[in-house]
CSV table of C-alpha atoms and ligand atoms in Angstrom, one decimal:
chain,number,residue,atom,x,y,z
A,1,MET,CA,-43.9,-69.0,101.0
A,2,ILE,CA,-44.5,-66.6,98.2
A,3,SER,CA,-41.4,-64.9,97.0
A,4,GLU,CA,-41.6,-61.2,96.6
A,5,LYS,CA,-39.3,-59.0,94.6
A,6,ALA,CA,-39.3,-55.3,94.2
A,7,ALA,CA,-40.0,-54.1,90.6
A,8,VAL,CA,-40.9,-50.9,89.0
A,9,ARG,CA,-43.7,-49.8,86.7
A,10,TYR,CA,-44.0,-46.4,85.0
A,11,SER,CA,-46.6,-43.7,84.7
A,12,ALA,CA,-46.4,-40.6,82.5
A,13,ALA,CA,-48.0,-37.2,81.7
A,14,ALA,CA,-47.1,-34.5,79.2
A,15,ALA,CA,-47.9,-30.9,78.2
A,16,SER,CA,-47.1,-28.8,75.1
A,17,ASP,CA,-47.8,-25.1,74.9
A,18,LEU,CA,-47.4,-22.4,72.2
A,19,GLY,CA,-45.7,-20.1,74.7
A,20,ARG,CA,-46.4,-16.3,74.5
A,21,LYS,CA,-44.5,-15.2,71.4
A,22,ARG,CA,-44.9,-17.9,68.7
A,23,SER,CA,-47.8,-18.3,66.4
A,24,SER,CA,-47.4,-22.1,65.9
A,25,ASN,CA,-46.1,-25.0,67.9
A,26,GLU,CA,-43.2,-26.7,66.3
A,27,ASP,CA,-42.7,-29.1,69.3
A,28,ALA,CA,-44.2,-32.6,69.1
A,29,LEU,CA,-44.4,-35.5,71.6
A,30,GLY,CA,-45.6,-39.0,71.8
A,31,TYR,CA,-45.5,-41.9,74.3
A,32,SER,CA,-46.6,-45.4,75.2
A,33,VAL,CA,-46.3,-46.3,78.9
A,34,GLU,CA,-47.1,-49.9,78.0
A,35,LYS,CA,-44.1,-50.2,75.6
A,36,GLY,CA,-41.9,-47.9,77.6
A,37,VAL,CA,-41.4,-45.4,74.8
A,38,PHE,CA,-41.4,-41.6,75.4
A,39,VAL,CA,-40.3,-38.9,72.9
A,40,VAL,CA,-40.1,-35.1,72.6
A,41,CYS,CA,-39.1,-33.3,69.3
A,42,ASP,CA,-38.5,-29.7,68.6
A,43,GLY,CA,-38.7,-28.8,64.9
A,44,MET,CA,-37.0,-26.1,62.9
A,45,GLY,CA,-37.2,-24.8,59.3
A,46,GLY,CA,-39.1,-22.1,57.4
A,47,ALA,CA,-42.9,-21.8,57.1
A,48,ALA,CA,-44.5,-25.0,58.3
A,49,ALA,CA,-41.4,-27.1,57.9
A,50,GLY,CA,-40.5,-27.3,61.6
A,51,GLU,CA,-43.9,-28.6,62.5
A,52,ILE,CA,-43.7,-31.2,59.7
A,53,ALA,CA,-40.2,-32.4,60.8
A,54,SER,CA,-41.0,-32.8,64.5
A,55,ALA,CA,-44.4,-34.5,63.7
A,56,LEU,CA,-42.8,-36.8,61.2
A,57,ALA,CA,-40.1,-37.8,63.7
A,58,VAL,CA,-42.5,-38.6,66.5
A,59,ASP,CA,-44.8,-40.5,64.1
A,60,GLU,CA,-42.0,-42.6,62.7
A,61,LEU,CA,-40.4,-43.3,66.1
A,62,MET,CA,-43.8,-44.3,67.7
A,63,ARG,CA,-44.7,-46.4,64.7
A,64,LEU,CA,-41.4,-48.3,64.8
A,65,LEU,CA,-40.9,-48.6,68.6
A,66,ALA,CA,-44.4,-48.6,70.1
A,67,GLY,CA,-46.1,-50.5,67.3
A,68,SER,CA,-44.3,-53.8,67.9
A,69,ARG,CA,-45.6,-56.5,70.2
A,70,ARG,CA,-42.9,-56.2,72.8
A,71,ALA,CA,-40.9,-53.4,74.4
A,72,PRO,CA,-38.0,-52.3,72.1
A,73,ALA,CA,-34.3,-52.7,72.9
A,74,PRO,CA,-32.0,-49.7,72.7
A,75,GLN,CA,-30.4,-51.0,69.5
A,76,GLU,CA,-33.8,-51.0,67.9
A,77,ALA,CA,-34.3,-47.4,69.1
A,78,GLU,CA,-31.0,-46.4,67.4
A,79,ARG,CA,-32.2,-47.9,64.2
A,80,ALA,CA,-35.5,-46.2,64.5
A,81,VAL,CA,-33.8,-42.8,65.0
A,82,GLY,CA,-31.9,-43.5,61.7
A,83,ALA,CA,-35.2,-44.3,60.0
A,84,ALA,CA,-36.8,-41.2,61.3
A,85,ASN,CA,-33.8,-39.2,60.1
A,86,GLN,CA,-34.1,-40.7,56.7
A,87,ALA,CA,-37.9,-40.1,56.5
A,88,ILE,CA,-37.4,-36.3,57.2
A,89,PHE,CA,-34.3,-36.0,55.0
A,90,SER,CA,-36.0,-37.6,51.9
A,91,ARG,CA,-39.2,-35.6,52.4
A,92,ALA,CA,-37.1,-32.4,52.4
A,93,GLN,CA,-35.3,-33.6,49.2
A,94,ARG,CA,-38.6,-34.2,47.4
A,95,ASN,CA,-40.1,-30.8,48.3
A,96,HIS,CA,-37.9,-27.7,48.1
A,97,LYS,CA,-40.2,-25.7,50.3
A,98,LEU,CA,-39.2,-28.1,53.1
A,99,SER,CA,-35.5,-27.9,52.3
A,100,GLY,CA,-33.3,-27.8,55.4
A,101,MET,CA,-36.0,-28.8,57.8
A,102,GLY,CA,-35.0,-30.8,60.8
A,103,THR,CA,-35.8,-31.5,64.4
A,104,THR,CA,-34.1,-32.2,67.7
A,105,MET,CA,-35.1,-35.3,69.6
A,106,VAL,CA,-34.9,-36.7,73.1
A,107,LEU,CA,-36.2,-40.3,73.6
A,108,LEU,CA,-36.6,-42.3,76.7
A,109,LEU,CA,-36.9,-46.1,76.7
A,110,THR,CA,-37.9,-47.9,79.9
A,111,CYS,CA,-37.8,-51.6,80.5
A,112,GLU,CA,-38.2,-52.8,84.1
A,113,GLN,CA,-35.3,-51.5,86.1
A,114,ARG,CA,-33.5,-50.1,83.1
A,115,ALA,CA,-33.9,-46.9,81.1
A,116,TRP,CA,-32.1,-45.3,78.2
A,117,PHE,CA,-32.0,-41.7,77.0
A,118,LEU,CA,-31.2,-41.1,73.3
A,119,ASN,CA,-30.8,-37.6,72.1
A,120,VAL,CA,-30.0,-35.5,69.1
A,121,GLY,CA,-29.7,-31.7,69.4
A,122,ASP,CA,-30.7,-29.6,72.5
A,123,SER,CA,-33.9,-31.2,73.7
A,124,ARG,CA,-33.0,-32.6,77.1
A,125,GLY,CA,-33.4,-35.6,79.3
A,126,TYR,CA,-33.2,-35.1,83.1
A,127,ARG,CA,-33.6,-37.4,86.1
A,128,LEU,CA,-34.8,-36.3,89.5
A,129,ARG,CA,-33.5,-38.8,92.1
A,130,GLN,CA,-33.8,-38.3,95.8
A,131,GLU,CA,-34.6,-34.6,95.3
A,132,ARG,CA,-31.6,-34.0,93.1
A,133,LEU,CA,-32.1,-33.0,89.5
A,134,GLU,CA,-29.4,-34.1,87.0
A,135,GLN,CA,-29.2,-33.4,83.3
A,136,ILE,CA,-28.4,-36.7,81.7
A,137,THR,CA,-28.2,-35.8,78.1
A,138,VAL,CA,-25.5,-33.5,76.7
A,139,ASP,CA,-26.7,-30.8,74.2
A,140,HIS,CA,-25.4,-31.0,70.7
A,141,SER,CA,-25.0,-27.3,70.5
A,142,HIS,CA,-22.2,-24.8,69.6
A,143,VAL,CA,-22.2,-23.2,73.1
A,144,GLU,CA,-22.1,-26.6,74.9
A,145,GLU,CA,-19.1,-27.6,72.8
A,146,GLN,CA,-17.4,-24.3,73.7
A,147,VAL,CA,-18.1,-24.8,77.4
A,148,ARG,CA,-16.8,-28.4,77.3
A,149,ALA,CA,-13.6,-27.2,75.5
A,150,GLY,CA,-13.1,-24.6,78.3
A,151,ARG,CA,-13.5,-21.7,75.8
A,152,MET,CA,-16.7,-20.3,77.3
A,153,SER,CA,-18.3,-20.2,80.8
A,154,GLN,CA,-21.8,-21.5,81.5
A,155,ALA,CA,-23.0,-17.9,82.1
A,156,GLU,CA,-21.5,-16.8,78.8
A,157,ALA,CA,-23.1,-19.7,77.0
A,158,GLU,CA,-26.5,-18.6,78.3
A,159,ARG,CA,-26.1,-15.1,77.0
A,160,SER,CA,-24.4,-16.0,73.7
A,161,PRO,CA,-26.1,-14.9,70.5
A,162,LEU,CA,-25.0,-18.3,69.1
A,163,ARG,CA,-26.9,-20.3,71.7
A,164,ASN,CA,-29.5,-21.4,69.2
A,165,VAL,CA,-27.0,-23.0,67.0
A,166,ILE,CA,-27.3,-26.8,67.2
A,167,THR,CA,-24.6,-29.2,65.9
A,168,ARG,CA,-26.7,-32.2,65.3
A,169,ALA,CA,-30.3,-32.6,64.2
A,170,LEU,CA,-32.7,-35.2,62.7
A,171,GLY,CA,-33.4,-34.8,59.0
A,172,THR,CA,-30.7,-32.2,57.9
A,173,GLN,CA,-28.1,-34.8,56.8
A,174,SER,CA,-28.5,-38.3,55.3
A,175,GLN,CA,-27.2,-39.9,58.5
A,176,VAL,CA,-27.3,-39.1,62.2
A,177,THR,CA,-26.0,-40.7,65.3
A,178,PRO,CA,-27.8,-40.2,68.6
A,179,ASP,CA,-26.0,-40.3,72.0
A,180,VAL,CA,-27.2,-43.1,74.2
A,181,PHE,CA,-27.2,-43.0,78.1
A,182,GLU,CA,-28.0,-46.1,80.0
A,183,LEU,CA,-29.5,-45.8,83.5
A,184,GLU,CA,-30.4,-48.1,86.3
A,185,THR,CA,-33.9,-47.1,87.5
A,186,GLU,CA,-34.9,-46.9,91.2
A,187,PRO,CA,-38.4,-46.6,92.4
A,188,GLY,CA,-39.2,-42.9,92.9
A,189,ASP,CA,-37.0,-41.7,90.0
A,190,LEU,CA,-38.7,-39.0,87.9
A,191,PHE,CA,-37.6,-38.5,84.3
A,192,LEU,CA,-38.2,-35.2,82.4
A,193,LEU,CA,-38.0,-34.8,78.7
A,194,SER,CA,-38.2,-31.3,77.4
A,195,SER,CA,-37.7,-28.9,74.6
A,196,ASP,CA,-35.5,-25.8,75.0
A,197,GLY,CA,-38.5,-23.6,75.4
A,198,LEU,CA,-38.7,-24.9,78.9
A,199,THR,CA,-35.0,-25.1,79.8
A,200,ARG,CA,-34.2,-21.6,78.3
A,201,GLU,CA,-36.8,-20.0,80.5
A,202,LEU,CA,-36.2,-21.9,83.8
A,203,SER,CA,-33.0,-22.6,85.6
A,204,ASP,CA,-32.3,-26.2,86.7
A,205,PRO,CA,-32.8,-25.3,90.4
A,206,LEU,CA,-36.2,-23.8,89.5
A,207,ILE,CA,-37.2,-26.9,87.5
A,208,GLU,CA,-36.1,-29.0,90.4
A,209,SER,CA,-38.2,-27.1,93.0
A,210,ILE,CA,-41.3,-27.7,90.8
A,211,LEU,CA,-40.6,-31.4,90.3
A,212,ARG,CA,-40.2,-31.8,94.1
A,213,LEU,CA,-43.8,-30.7,94.7
A,214,ASP,CA,-46.0,-33.5,95.9
A,215,LEU,CA,-48.4,-33.3,93.0
A,216,PRO,CA,-49.7,-35.7,90.3
A,217,LEU,CA,-47.6,-35.7,87.1
A,218,ASP,CA,-50.2,-33.8,85.0
A,219,HIS,CA,-50.2,-31.0,87.6
A,220,LEU,CA,-46.4,-30.9,87.6
A,221,CYS,CA,-46.4,-30.5,83.8
A,222,ALA,CA,-48.9,-27.7,84.1
A,223,ARG,CA,-46.8,-25.9,86.7
A,224,LEU,CA,-43.7,-26.2,84.5
A,225,VAL,CA,-45.5,-24.7,81.5
A,226,SER,CA,-47.0,-21.9,83.5
A,227,ALA,CA,-43.6,-21.0,85.1
A,228,ALA,CA,-41.9,-21.0,81.6
A,229,ASN,CA,-44.7,-18.7,80.3
A,230,LYS,CA,-44.4,-16.4,83.3
A,231,ALA,CA,-40.6,-16.2,82.7
A,232,GLY,CA,-41.3,-15.0,79.2
A,233,GLY,CA,-42.6,-17.9,77.1
A,234,GLN,CA,-40.3,-16.9,74.2
A,235,ASP,CA,-40.6,-20.3,72.5
A,236,ASN,CA,-42.9,-23.3,72.4
A,237,ILE,CA,-42.8,-25.2,75.7
A,238,THR,CA,-43.0,-29.0,76.0
A,239,CYS,CA,-42.4,-31.4,78.9
A,240,LEU,CA,-43.0,-35.1,79.4
A,241,LEU,CA,-42.7,-36.6,82.8
A,242,VAL,CA,-42.2,-40.3,83.5
A,243,ARG,CA,-42.2,-41.7,87.1
A,244,ALA,CA,-40.9,-45.0,88.2
A,245,VAL,CA,-43.2,-46.5,90.9
A,246,GLN,CA,-42.4,-49.4,93.0
A,247,THR,CA,-44.5,-52.6,92.6
A,248,VAL,CA,-44.2,-55.8,94.4
A,249,SER,CA,-44.6,-58.9,92.2
A,250,SER,CA,-45.6,-62.0,94.0
A,251,GLY,CA,-44.3,-65.4,92.9
A,252,ASN,CA,-47.2,-66.0,90.5
A,253,GLY,CA,-46.0,-63.0,88.4
A,254,VAL,CA,-49.1,-60.8,89.0
A,255,PRO,CA,-47.8,-57.4,90.0
A,256,ARG,CA,-49.5,-55.5,92.7
A,257,ARG,CA,-48.8,-52.0,94.0
A,258,ALA,CA,-46.6,-51.6,97.0
A,259,ARG,CA,-48.3,-50.2,100.0
B,301,CA,CA1,-37.6,-24.7,70.6
């Protein structure tokens, strides 16, 4: 008898849009389904510095994590985040026009039935499971800290003039520590990585209602972007969707798709 065991594989799609108010896109993204590496960054800094910081972070993370022969472990991802931080920081030190540039980052690693979110700043990682959307990452932002300390309500945080202030970024200090969230993956799970240009415009229930539509991932990305633009499009909008799909691997190790 052939032994069969449930396993998951992943598929992904992404979209990044200027929005309706900005003249350049300072968001950047990259992914490799094969290596299980997915990343969204949102740069900041004067002139072109934000674009440089986010692009540098994505390039460095993809080079270090998707360039190796096997899927990376979370410890390697933490080291890669440190290396990306150093790359941006030292570039800013060498060129005063880039001084103070930085970027937020949300990174998802997948490996069979496990997944890890790593984040720095206020780019977010969510999981839709059984039609319930949950924010997994915790923003490194001034307002989030106030809410957690009980000094501000969620509604006040959303209106606060300080809501743009982030408390952790890649590239602005010589060292940075990402938060790491380990997850057990179930077939059907849908992960969302996004910049704040999406989550500022759309409430979580609205994002959830879009993600629950029975559409291919690239169509879902397009729906998210157009909804954020309709809601104002004040900032660049980036979303990356990763779906866990059930496969059945037979005893000989050749995976095939579940019916
Ligand atoms: Ca942004």
